[in-house]
XYZ file of N, CA, C and O in Angstrom:
764
model
N 94.023 91.508 87.004
C 93.820 92.060 88.332
C 92.484 92.737 88.509
O 92.024 93.366 87.605
N 91.908 92.568 89.585
C 90.604 93.164 89.923
C 90.741 94.650 90.375
O 91.773 94.906 91.010
N 89.851 95.435 89.989
C 89.849 96.777 90.564
C 88.656 96.967 91.440
O 87.959 95.975 91.842
N 88.325 98.144 91.750
C 87.145 98.442 92.581
C 85.950 98.550 91.666
O 85.465 99.641 91.299
N 85.523 97.370 91.117
C 84.477 97.316 90.088
C 83.118 97.300 90.735
O 82.867 96.703 91.773
N 82.205 97.991 90.071
C 80.799 97.987 90.544
C 80.655 99.107 91.620
O 81.599 99.835 91.876
N 79.449 99.155 92.135
C 79.058 100.266 92.965
C 78.254 99.805 94.130
O 77.365 98.883 93.966
N 78.495 100.390 95.346
C 77.588 100.120 96.517
C 77.237 101.488 97.058
O 77.972 102.462 96.932
N 76.095 101.459 97.610
C 75.505 102.682 98.261
C 74.943 102.327 99.612
O 74.387 101.225 99.796
N 75.056 103.268 100.512
C 74.405 103.123 101.881
C 73.827 104.492 102.222
O 74.331 105.494 101.923
N 72.673 104.459 102.927
C 72.051 105.673 103.357
C 71.266 105.381 104.625
O 70.818 104.261 104.823
N 71.128 106.445 105.436
C 70.415 106.420 106.621
C 68.953 106.860 106.361
O 68.743 107.883 105.620
N 68.017 106.163 106.872
C 66.611 106.576 106.823
C 66.101 106.605 108.216
O 66.751 106.126 109.154
N 64.912 107.181 108.387
C 64.340 107.242 109.727
C 64.083 105.818 110.259
O 63.234 105.085 109.762
N 64.971 105.426 111.217
C 64.857 104.053 111.810
C 65.640 103.035 111.211
O 65.518 101.830 111.589
N 66.654 103.340 110.279
C 67.437 102.286 109.756
C 68.449 102.666 108.746
O 68.640 103.824 108.477
N 68.999 101.625 108.062
C 69.995 101.848 107.042
C 69.546 101.069 105.840
O 68.990 99.925 105.938
N 69.774 101.608 104.621
C 69.565 100.874 103.382
C 70.907 100.702 102.713
O 71.665 101.719 102.591
N 71.217 99.472 102.345
C 72.426 99.233 101.516
C 71.962 98.729 100.127
O 70.997 97.983 100.033
N 72.683 99.166 99.040
C 72.352 98.672 97.699
C 73.590 98.532 96.910
O 74.630 99.151 97.191
N 73.521 97.560 95.964
C 74.675 97.265 95.081
C 74.262 96.730 93.744
O 73.079 96.340 93.606
N 75.124 96.794 92.874
C 74.945 96.120 91.606
C 75.408 94.710 91.779
O 75.834 94.302 92.859
N 75.377 93.857 90.697
C 75.800 92.445 90.826
C 76.897 92.079 89.805
O 77.194 90.943 89.582
N 77.573 93.084 89.164
C 78.586 92.791 88.142
C 79.976 92.735 88.724
O 80.311 93.526 89.565
N 80.773 91.799 88.250
C 82.180 91.653 88.567
C 82.974 91.770 87.259
O 82.668 90.969 86.297
N 83.952 92.631 87.156
C 84.694 92.815 85.934
C 86.240 92.719 86.158
O 86.690 92.964 87.298
N 86.931 92.384 85.138
C 88.389 92.511 85.132
C 88.755 93.062 83.750
O 88.431 92.488 82.765
N 89.404 94.237 83.791
C 89.633 94.994 82.582
C 88.326 95.082 81.698
O 87.371 95.724 82.248
N 88.312 94.503 80.526
C 87.136 94.674 79.697
C 86.229 93.441 79.682
O 85.391 93.270 78.762
N 86.446 92.514 80.649
C 85.689 91.238 80.714
C 84.710 91.266 81.875
O 85.129 91.592 83.019
N 83.476 90.899 81.604
C 82.480 90.738 82.658
C 82.748 89.312 83.174
O 82.458 88.324 82.497
N 83.178 89.231 84.420
C 83.457 87.835 85.024
C 82.180 87.251 85.562
O 82.012 85.982 85.538
N 81.312 87.973 86.154
C 80.102 87.503 86.762
C 79.015 88.546 86.644
O 79.266 89.752 86.840
N 77.799 88.119 86.549
C 76.648 88.966 86.547
C 75.781 88.799 87.758
O 74.767 89.431 87.945
N 76.251 87.922 88.710
C 75.510 87.652 89.908
C 76.388 87.635 91.132
O 76.198 86.837 92.000
N 77.262 88.589 91.153
C 78.199 88.681 92.352
C 77.480 89.352 93.526
O 76.914 90.425 93.406
N 77.628 88.683 94.726
C 77.088 89.242 95.912
C 77.984 90.318 96.512
O 79.254 90.028 96.613
N 77.544 91.465 96.840
C 78.339 92.545 97.360
C 77.796 93.034 98.710
O 78.461 93.871 99.334
N 76.627 92.616 99.099
C 76.081 92.993 100.428
C 76.032 91.724 101.281
O 75.599 90.660 100.861
N 76.630 91.820 102.517
C 76.750 90.677 103.354
C 76.216 90.925 104.805
O 76.519 91.974 105.354
N 75.504 89.975 105.286
C 75.092 90.016 106.710
C 76.188 89.622 107.534
O 76.835 88.532 107.364
N 76.616 90.451 108.492
C 77.671 90.186 109.481
C 77.103 89.659 110.789
O 77.538 88.648 111.286
N 76.049 90.321 111.211
C 75.316 89.824 112.427
C 73.867 90.142 112.017
O 73.511 90.577 110.991
N 72.952 89.798 112.983
C 71.571 90.096 112.726
C 71.223 91.568 112.555
O 70.267 91.885 112.000
N 72.137 92.417 113.099
C 71.822 93.938 113.036
C 73.012 94.657 112.357
O 73.007 95.875 112.485
N 73.967 94.019 111.759
C 75.095 94.692 111.077
C 75.345 94.020 109.779
O 75.308 92.771 109.650
N 75.575 94.823 108.722
C 75.852 94.381 107.393
C 76.887 95.214 106.674
O 77.189 96.335 107.156
N 77.560 94.641 105.727
C 78.571 95.336 104.964
C 78.281 95.294 103.470
O 77.648 94.365 103.016
N 78.662 96.311 102.758
C 78.505 96.404 101.325
C 79.871 96.773 100.771
O 80.476 97.835 101.120
N 80.474 95.832 99.918
C 81.907 96.023 99.516
C 82.026 95.904 98.059
O 81.440 95.023 97.400
N 82.947 96.635 97.426
C 83.444 96.442 96.106
C 84.931 96.020 96.170
O 85.571 96.229 97.250
N 85.470 95.566 95.078
C 86.890 95.215 95.056
C 87.064 93.800 94.590
O 86.176 93.188 93.891
N 88.172 93.287 94.950
C 88.491 91.846 94.559
C 87.515 90.914 95.294
O 87.459 90.962 96.566
N 86.770 90.095 94.552
C 85.850 89.211 95.281
C 86.523 88.308 96.327
O 85.950 88.084 97.392
N 87.652 87.831 96.107
C 88.346 87.015 97.079
C 88.713 87.798 98.319
O 88.538 87.317 99.463
N 89.170 89.023 98.158
C 89.478 89.863 99.314
C 88.233 90.198 100.160
O 88.197 90.248 101.319
N 87.192 90.554 99.373
C 85.968 90.884 99.959
C 85.388 89.718 100.821
O 85.091 89.783 101.973
N 85.488 88.498 100.285
C 85.028 87.295 100.964
C 85.847 86.984 102.175
O 85.360 86.686 103.264
N 87.133 87.219 102.106
C 88.015 86.970 103.217
C 87.719 87.934 104.316
O 87.667 87.552 105.501
N 87.572 89.219 103.969
C 87.272 90.246 105.027
C 85.897 89.936 105.679
O 85.815 89.998 106.929
N 84.887 89.580 104.908
C 83.604 89.388 105.501
C 83.690 88.175 106.470
O 83.092 88.209 107.525
N 84.402 87.078 106.047
C 84.533 85.954 106.933
C 85.209 86.287 108.238
O 84.756 85.839 109.237
N 86.188 87.140 108.191
C 86.916 87.654 109.441
C 85.963 88.416 110.237
O 85.882 88.195 111.482
N 85.190 89.249 109.667
C 84.306 90.175 110.460
C 83.139 89.350 111.025
O 82.789 89.516 112.172
N 82.620 88.338 110.344
C 81.605 87.475 110.909
C 82.128 86.673 112.083
O 81.508 86.566 113.105
N 83.369 86.172 111.951
C 83.948 85.341 113.057
C 84.238 86.212 114.259
O 83.951 85.846 115.371
N 84.843 87.412 114.026
C 85.163 88.300 115.140
C 83.924 88.823 115.784
O 83.906 88.979 117.089
N 82.840 89.039 115.103
C 81.564 89.489 115.703
C 80.976 88.380 116.534
O 80.541 88.644 117.683
N 80.996 87.129 116.103
C 80.535 86.055 116.859
C 81.326 85.884 118.082
O 80.757 85.682 119.290
N 82.646 85.967 118.025
C 83.565 85.867 119.167
C 83.256 86.954 120.202
O 83.209 86.721 121.371
N 83.072 88.221 119.748
C 82.781 89.294 120.619
C 81.470 88.983 121.364
O 81.449 89.203 122.585
N 80.475 88.501 120.674
C 79.194 88.330 121.334
C 79.276 87.127 122.366
O 78.623 87.191 123.394
N 80.036 86.159 122.089
C 80.226 85.054 122.994
C 81.004 85.531 124.228
O 80.589 85.189 125.385
N 82.106 86.231 124.054
C 82.877 86.640 125.171
C 82.165 87.743 126.029
O 82.126 87.661 127.245
N 81.599 88.742 125.336
C 80.955 89.806 126.002
C 79.520 89.618 126.453
O 79.000 90.361 127.238
N 78.887 88.552 125.918
C 77.564 88.203 126.235
C 76.565 89.406 125.940
O 75.606 89.656 126.695
N 76.906 90.085 124.830
C 75.896 91.161 124.382
C 76.167 91.276 122.847
O 77.104 90.850 122.271
N 75.202 91.977 122.290
C 75.187 92.203 120.821
C 76.368 93.222 120.440
O 76.595 94.198 121.082
N 77.093 92.771 119.416
C 78.177 93.693 118.899
C 77.525 94.807 118.124
O 76.573 94.701 117.427
N 78.173 96.018 118.261
C 77.597 97.157 117.538
C 78.301 97.393 116.212
O 79.380 96.801 115.963
N 77.672 98.126 115.303
C 78.255 98.460 114.052
C 79.631 99.163 114.166
O 80.537 98.988 113.372
N 79.633 99.974 115.225
C 80.921 100.705 115.449
C 82.072 99.764 115.828
O 83.213 99.958 115.332
N 81.841 98.754 116.661
C 82.798 97.761 116.955
C 83.270 96.963 115.701
O 84.417 96.768 115.454
N 82.247 96.530 114.876
C 82.613 95.767 113.724
C 83.436 96.604 112.724
O 84.403 96.151 112.192
N 83.099 97.914 112.650
C 83.810 98.837 111.808
C 85.275 98.933 112.302
O 86.213 99.000 111.530
N 85.432 99.082 113.654
C 86.782 99.227 114.226
C 87.613 97.951 114.010
O 88.795 97.972 113.626
N 86.974 96.786 114.056
C 87.649 95.527 113.752
C 88.121 95.524 112.304
O 89.350 95.203 112.012
N 87.273 95.916 111.447
C 87.664 95.940 109.992
C 88.714 96.953 109.729
O 89.742 96.684 109.026
N 88.643 98.159 110.341
C 89.652 99.176 110.216
C 90.964 98.664 110.702
O 92.033 98.940 110.085
N 91.066 98.032 111.921
C 92.286 97.525 112.450
C 92.835 96.444 111.541
O 94.114 96.472 111.299
N 92.048 95.589 111.043
C 92.548 94.562 110.113
C 93.151 95.073 108.898
O 94.252 94.720 108.377
N 92.382 95.962 108.195
C 92.880 96.583 106.914
C 94.100 97.500 107.164
O 94.983 97.485 106.296
N 94.131 98.194 108.287
C 95.368 98.993 108.573
C 96.567 98.120 108.744
O 97.703 98.533 108.353
N 96.434 97.007 109.424
C 97.511 96.087 109.603
C 98.126 95.582 108.317
O 99.260 95.149 108.290
N 97.302 95.602 107.256
C 97.736 95.124 105.983
C 98.024 96.244 105.020
O 98.002 96.088 103.804
N 98.434 97.350 105.533
C 98.822 98.519 104.705
C 99.865 98.244 103.646
O 99.776 98.770 102.601
N 100.856 97.506 103.929
C 101.977 97.227 103.023
C 101.409 96.420 101.865
O 101.835 96.623 100.714
N 100.617 95.326 102.138
C 100.055 94.571 101.034
C 98.530 94.606 101.286
O 97.858 93.680 101.750
N 97.924 95.712 100.860
C 96.482 95.985 101.169
C 95.576 95.053 100.396
O 95.857 94.499 99.375
N 94.452 94.768 101.032
C 93.349 94.046 100.420
C 92.683 94.989 99.439
O 92.556 96.218 99.779
N 92.205 94.499 98.316
C 91.521 95.342 97.343
C 90.107 95.313 97.749
O 89.236 94.637 97.167
N 89.790 96.117 98.743
C 88.421 96.254 99.305
C 88.082 97.677 99.619
O 88.905 98.462 100.059
N 86.838 98.064 99.302
C 86.364 99.432 99.534
C 84.819 99.277 99.891
O 84.203 98.420 99.213
N 84.348 100.025 100.810
C 82.935 99.875 100.983
C 82.490 100.480 102.316
O 83.023 101.504 102.806
N 81.428 99.868 102.903
C 80.816 100.432 104.050
C 80.176 99.377 104.972
O 79.912 98.297 104.495
N 80.034 99.753 106.181
C 79.351 98.899 107.181
C 78.173 99.735 107.767
O 78.384 100.897 108.134
N 77.021 99.095 107.799
C 75.857 99.792 108.349
C 75.237 98.839 109.378
O 75.309 97.616 109.259
N 74.576 99.443 110.352
C 73.861 98.653 111.342
C 72.919 99.409 112.214
O 72.855 100.677 112.192
N 72.063 98.659 112.969
C 71.168 99.279 113.867
C 71.619 98.859 115.253
O 71.516 97.697 115.617
N 72.117 99.848 115.986
C 72.618 99.627 117.360
C 71.569 100.084 118.341
O 70.497 100.566 117.994
N 71.913 99.877 119.616
C 70.930 100.328 120.659
C 70.601 101.817 120.661
O 69.531 102.210 121.068
N 71.503 102.610 120.074
C 71.231 104.013 119.957
C 70.845 104.437 118.542
O 70.809 105.630 118.251
N 70.398 103.491 117.747
C 69.911 103.824 116.402
C 70.819 103.371 115.237
O 71.764 102.597 115.438
N 70.471 103.878 114.037
C 71.205 103.427 112.817
C 72.628 104.173 112.746
O 72.732 105.350 113.079
N 73.602 103.476 112.263
C 74.919 104.011 111.964
C 75.410 103.484 110.642
O 75.187 102.342 110.256
N 76.147 104.418 109.917
C 76.712 104.032 108.631
C 78.178 104.499 108.625
O 78.443 105.673 108.912
N 79.035 103.559 108.276
C 80.530 103.920 108.249
C 81.138 103.543 106.915
O 80.792 102.458 106.364
N 82.033 104.394 106.412
C 82.768 104.117 105.171
C 84.103 103.622 105.594
O 84.701 104.059 106.565
N 84.590 102.660 104.765
C 85.948 102.121 104.941
C 86.777 102.193 103.715
O 86.210 102.017 102.614
N 88.033 102.455 103.710
C 88.911 102.326 102.606
C 89.865 101.093 102.745
O 89.858 100.477 103.768
N 90.658 100.822 101.759
C 91.528 99.659 101.690
C 92.594 99.633 102.744
O 93.134 98.580 103.056
N 92.931 100.836 103.313
C 93.998 100.780 104.284
C 93.499 101.102 105.749
O 94.245 101.503 106.544
N 92.228 100.957 105.921
C 91.649 101.079 107.237
C 91.093 102.432 107.663
O 90.623 102.527 108.768
N 91.094 103.363 106.710
C 90.443 104.623 107.074
C 88.951 104.452 107.192
O 88.348 103.660 106.522
N 88.340 105.081 108.211
C 86.972 104.984 108.511
C 86.346 106.330 108.831
O 86.950 107.108 109.416
N 85.089 106.499 108.308
C 84.380 107.765 108.592
C 82.899 107.397 108.851
O 82.348 106.625 108.089
N 82.320 107.950 109.895
C 80.890 107.748 110.091
C 80.130 108.779 109.200
O 80.427 109.962 109.343
N 79.257 108.301 108.466
C 78.437 109.163 107.545
C 77.072 109.411 108.258
O 76.446 108.543 108.769
N 76.604 110.643 108.177
C 75.309 110.986 108.802
C 74.143 110.801 107.845
O 73.030 110.652 108.314
N 74.404 110.847 106.515
C 73.339 110.756 105.528
C 73.498 109.549 104.612
O 72.735 108.624 104.658
N 74.550 109.649 103.788
C 74.731 108.605 102.732
C 76.216 108.495 102.379
O 76.976 109.333 102.670
N 76.523 107.361 101.666
C 77.841 107.093 101.157
C 77.762 106.229 99.925
O 76.737 105.526 99.748
N 78.793 106.246 99.126
C 78.887 105.369 98.015
C 80.376 104.993 97.711
O 81.298 105.819 98.028
N 80.641 103.840 97.213
C 81.989 103.457 96.947
C 81.924 102.671 95.616
O 80.871 102.084 95.191
N 83.055 102.614 94.958
C 83.168 101.756 93.730
C 83.274 102.729 92.494
O 83.334 103.973 92.536
N 83.298 102.101 91.295
C 83.633 102.791 90.077
C 82.466 103.712 89.700
O 82.755 104.711 88.968
N 81.218 103.464 90.091
C 80.116 104.269 89.726
C 79.698 105.302 90.870
O 78.626 105.866 90.732
N 80.635 105.456 91.758
C 80.235 106.205 92.993
C 79.949 107.633 92.676
O 79.085 108.279 93.337
N 80.661 108.200 91.711
C 80.489 109.658 91.457
C 79.016 109.870 90.830
O 78.322 110.831 91.188
N 78.536 108.921 90.016
C 77.185 109.023 89.563
C 76.197 108.856 90.676
O 75.266 109.611 90.791
N 76.466 107.819 91.473
C 75.543 107.577 92.624
C 75.487 108.758 93.568
O 74.400 109.101 94.068
N 76.694 109.368 93.836
C 76.616 110.568 94.717
C 75.830 111.613 94.187
O 75.112 112.426 94.862
N 75.835 111.811 92.837
C 75.045 112.892 92.245
C 73.595 112.638 92.536
O 72.833 113.549 92.874
N 73.147 111.391 92.374
C 71.719 111.108 92.657
C 71.395 111.323 94.120
O 70.318 111.921 94.516
N 72.304 110.876 94.998
C 72.063 110.986 96.393
C 72.029 112.522 96.872
O 71.108 112.850 97.623
N 72.937 113.217 96.359
C 73.024 114.668 96.680
C 71.727 115.396 96.244
O 71.215 116.227 96.954
N 71.202 115.009 95.091
C 70.054 115.724 94.544
C 68.715 115.319 95.279
O 67.849 116.070 95.463
N 68.616 113.982 95.661
C 67.376 113.439 96.058
C 67.263 113.095 97.551
O 66.125 112.857 98.068
N 68.299 113.084 98.330
C 68.282 112.724 99.715
C 67.587 113.791 100.518
O 67.845 114.946 100.341
N 66.738 113.332 101.389
C 66.053 114.241 102.316
C 66.164 113.619 103.730
O 66.114 112.398 103.949
N 66.327 114.475 104.737
C 66.306 113.999 106.139
C 64.850 113.462 106.360
O 63.966 113.924 105.789
N 64.861 112.463 107.244
C 63.597 111.831 107.632
C 62.924 111.006 106.510
O 61.712 110.915 106.471
N 63.750 110.413 105.602
C 63.229 109.466 104.657
C 62.580 108.249 105.410
O 63.216 107.897 106.456
N 61.553 107.749 104.906
C 61.086 106.524 105.581
C 61.732 105.333 104.971
O 62.512 105.423 103.972
N 61.435 104.124 105.405
C 62.155 102.893 104.931
C 61.945 102.724 103.401
O 62.902 102.403 102.657
N 60.718 102.835 102.926
C 60.409 102.644 101.522
C 61.159 103.619 100.684
O 61.674 103.304 99.571
N 61.073 104.890 101.105
C 61.748 105.981 100.325
C 63.302 105.765 100.342
O 63.964 105.995 99.272
N 63.822 105.314 101.379
C 65.273 105.042 101.538
C 65.698 103.923 100.598
O 66.647 104.022 99.855
N 64.891 102.825 100.588
C 65.243 101.681 99.728
C 65.136 102.049 98.250
O 66.033 101.720 97.372
N 64.138 102.890 97.966
C 63.968 103.307 96.550
C 65.107 104.212 96.045
O 65.586 104.097 94.991
N 65.458 105.150 96.939
C 66.565 106.067 96.604
C 67.878 105.316 96.489
O 68.663 105.626 95.524
N 68.168 104.369 97.288
C 69.401 103.563 97.212
C 69.444 102.820 95.864
O 70.490 102.729 95.162
N 68.293 102.189 95.572
C 68.245 101.436 94.260
C 68.344 102.404 93.056
O 68.992 102.066 92.117
N 67.754 103.555 93.151
C 67.844 104.526 92.102
C 69.269 104.993 91.873
O 69.749 105.084 90.710
N 70.066 105.222 92.932
C 71.467 105.634 92.826
C 72.271 104.480 92.090
O 73.087 104.761 91.209
N 71.994 103.248 92.383
C 72.701 102.131 91.710
C 72.162 102.053 90.260
O 73.028 101.868 89.336
N 70.933 102.247 90.046
C 70.416 102.205 88.642
C 71.064 103.228 87.754
O 71.397 102.964 86.582
N 71.219 104.451 88.349
C 71.900 105.456 87.557
C 73.315 105.163 87.289
O 73.914 105.495 86.245
N 74.001 104.596 88.266
C 75.369 104.164 88.077
C 75.509 103.108 86.974
O 76.449 103.140 86.149
N 74.580 102.214 86.911
C 74.498 101.221 85.878
C 74.440 101.889 84.515
O 75.051 101.432 83.534
N 73.646 102.963 84.398
C 73.486 103.645 83.148
C 74.781 104.284 82.663
O 74.997 104.382 81.430
N 75.662 104.725 83.558
C 76.823 105.510 83.189
C 78.204 104.921 83.423
O 79.196 105.363 82.919
N 78.331 103.809 84.158
C 79.499 103.145 84.480
C 79.595 101.804 83.928
O 78.710 100.904 84.300
N 80.584 101.513 83.029
C 80.656 100.188 82.375
C 80.935 99.024 83.393
O 80.623 97.927 83.125
N 81.601 99.350 84.514
C 81.890 98.278 85.452
C 80.854 97.956 86.439
O 80.851 97.072 87.237
N 79.787 98.749 86.387
C 78.561 98.551 87.273
C 77.489 98.051 86.333
O 77.179 98.633 85.257
N 76.749 97.044 86.806
C 75.697 96.575 85.887
C 74.936 95.348 86.443
O 75.134 94.855 87.536
N 74.086 94.829 85.495
C 73.307 93.664 85.663
C 72.202 93.836 86.688
O 71.197 94.502 86.404
N 72.295 93.289 87.890
C 71.123 93.322 88.878
C 71.389 94.422 89.931
O 72.474 94.969 89.999
N 70.358 94.614 90.761
C 70.424 95.544 91.862
C 69.947 94.744 93.097
O 68.920 94.107 93.052
N 70.699 94.792 94.112
C 70.351 94.179 95.423
C 70.168 95.341 96.468
O 71.064 96.211 96.564
N 69.115 95.203 97.304
C 68.877 96.140 98.303
C 68.703 95.457 99.642
O 67.958 94.388 99.698
N 69.379 95.909 100.704
C 69.218 95.294 102.037
C 68.812 96.367 103.003
O 69.201 97.536 102.839
N 67.961 95.990 103.956
C 67.506 96.928 105.039
C 68.012 96.388 106.319
O 67.932 95.210 106.639
N 68.498 97.295 107.207
C 68.902 96.982 108.506
C 68.164 97.953 109.438
O 68.296 99.180 109.348
N 67.257 97.416 110.370
C 66.573 98.282 111.268
C 66.462 97.524 112.598
O 67.124 96.518 112.859
N 65.596 97.947 113.470
C 65.486 97.350 114.801
C 65.029 95.910 114.718
O 65.329 95.076 115.588
N 64.455 95.419 113.638
C 63.939 94.178 113.432
C 65.100 93.215 112.944
O 65.013 92.021 112.903
N 66.179 93.873 112.461
C 67.374 93.151 111.980
C 67.582 93.357 110.491
O 67.194 94.285 109.915
N 68.355 92.418 109.910
C 68.837 92.470 108.514
C 67.779 91.725 107.650
O 67.350 90.618 107.957
N 67.470 92.351 106.520
C 66.704 91.641 105.489
C 66.942 92.207 104.117
O 67.357 93.396 103.997
């Protein structure tokens, strides 16, 4: 059985969101993959970073991508990160009896600026004003973020801090490891 292996981090910087993750997938004491994708583009301006069962993560991301496209076709406007988070929350909450093994966050750049939301496996959601972390190495990552985060970080500083939090989690958490991926979401979109 898969657990919430690996670590994801999200933080707000001046003008955007930085998401970072490791690339390891584990089951018990076995490293299943060293190149697992944990950060996903949902729309041009919304992305998610998730830990948990790779199959459940991929299923949730596919649902969010389809629902976001449907929203944009019907409403004829860009879907916000808040709406994508609400869709995810509703879906996960409806599966409370047999929950998906998914934990993570959704970040995006909306018309009123950057937003970062945490999600749990049963649909709980919280908007974070500064930073968030999920997964097995999140306590280590939170320590780094608490110590080094400053209001008004620029994009470069935000990306570096998110990567540093993952690197420190790799040093102390056996289920977190291998590579580091960083994504930026700002007014120009996801990259």
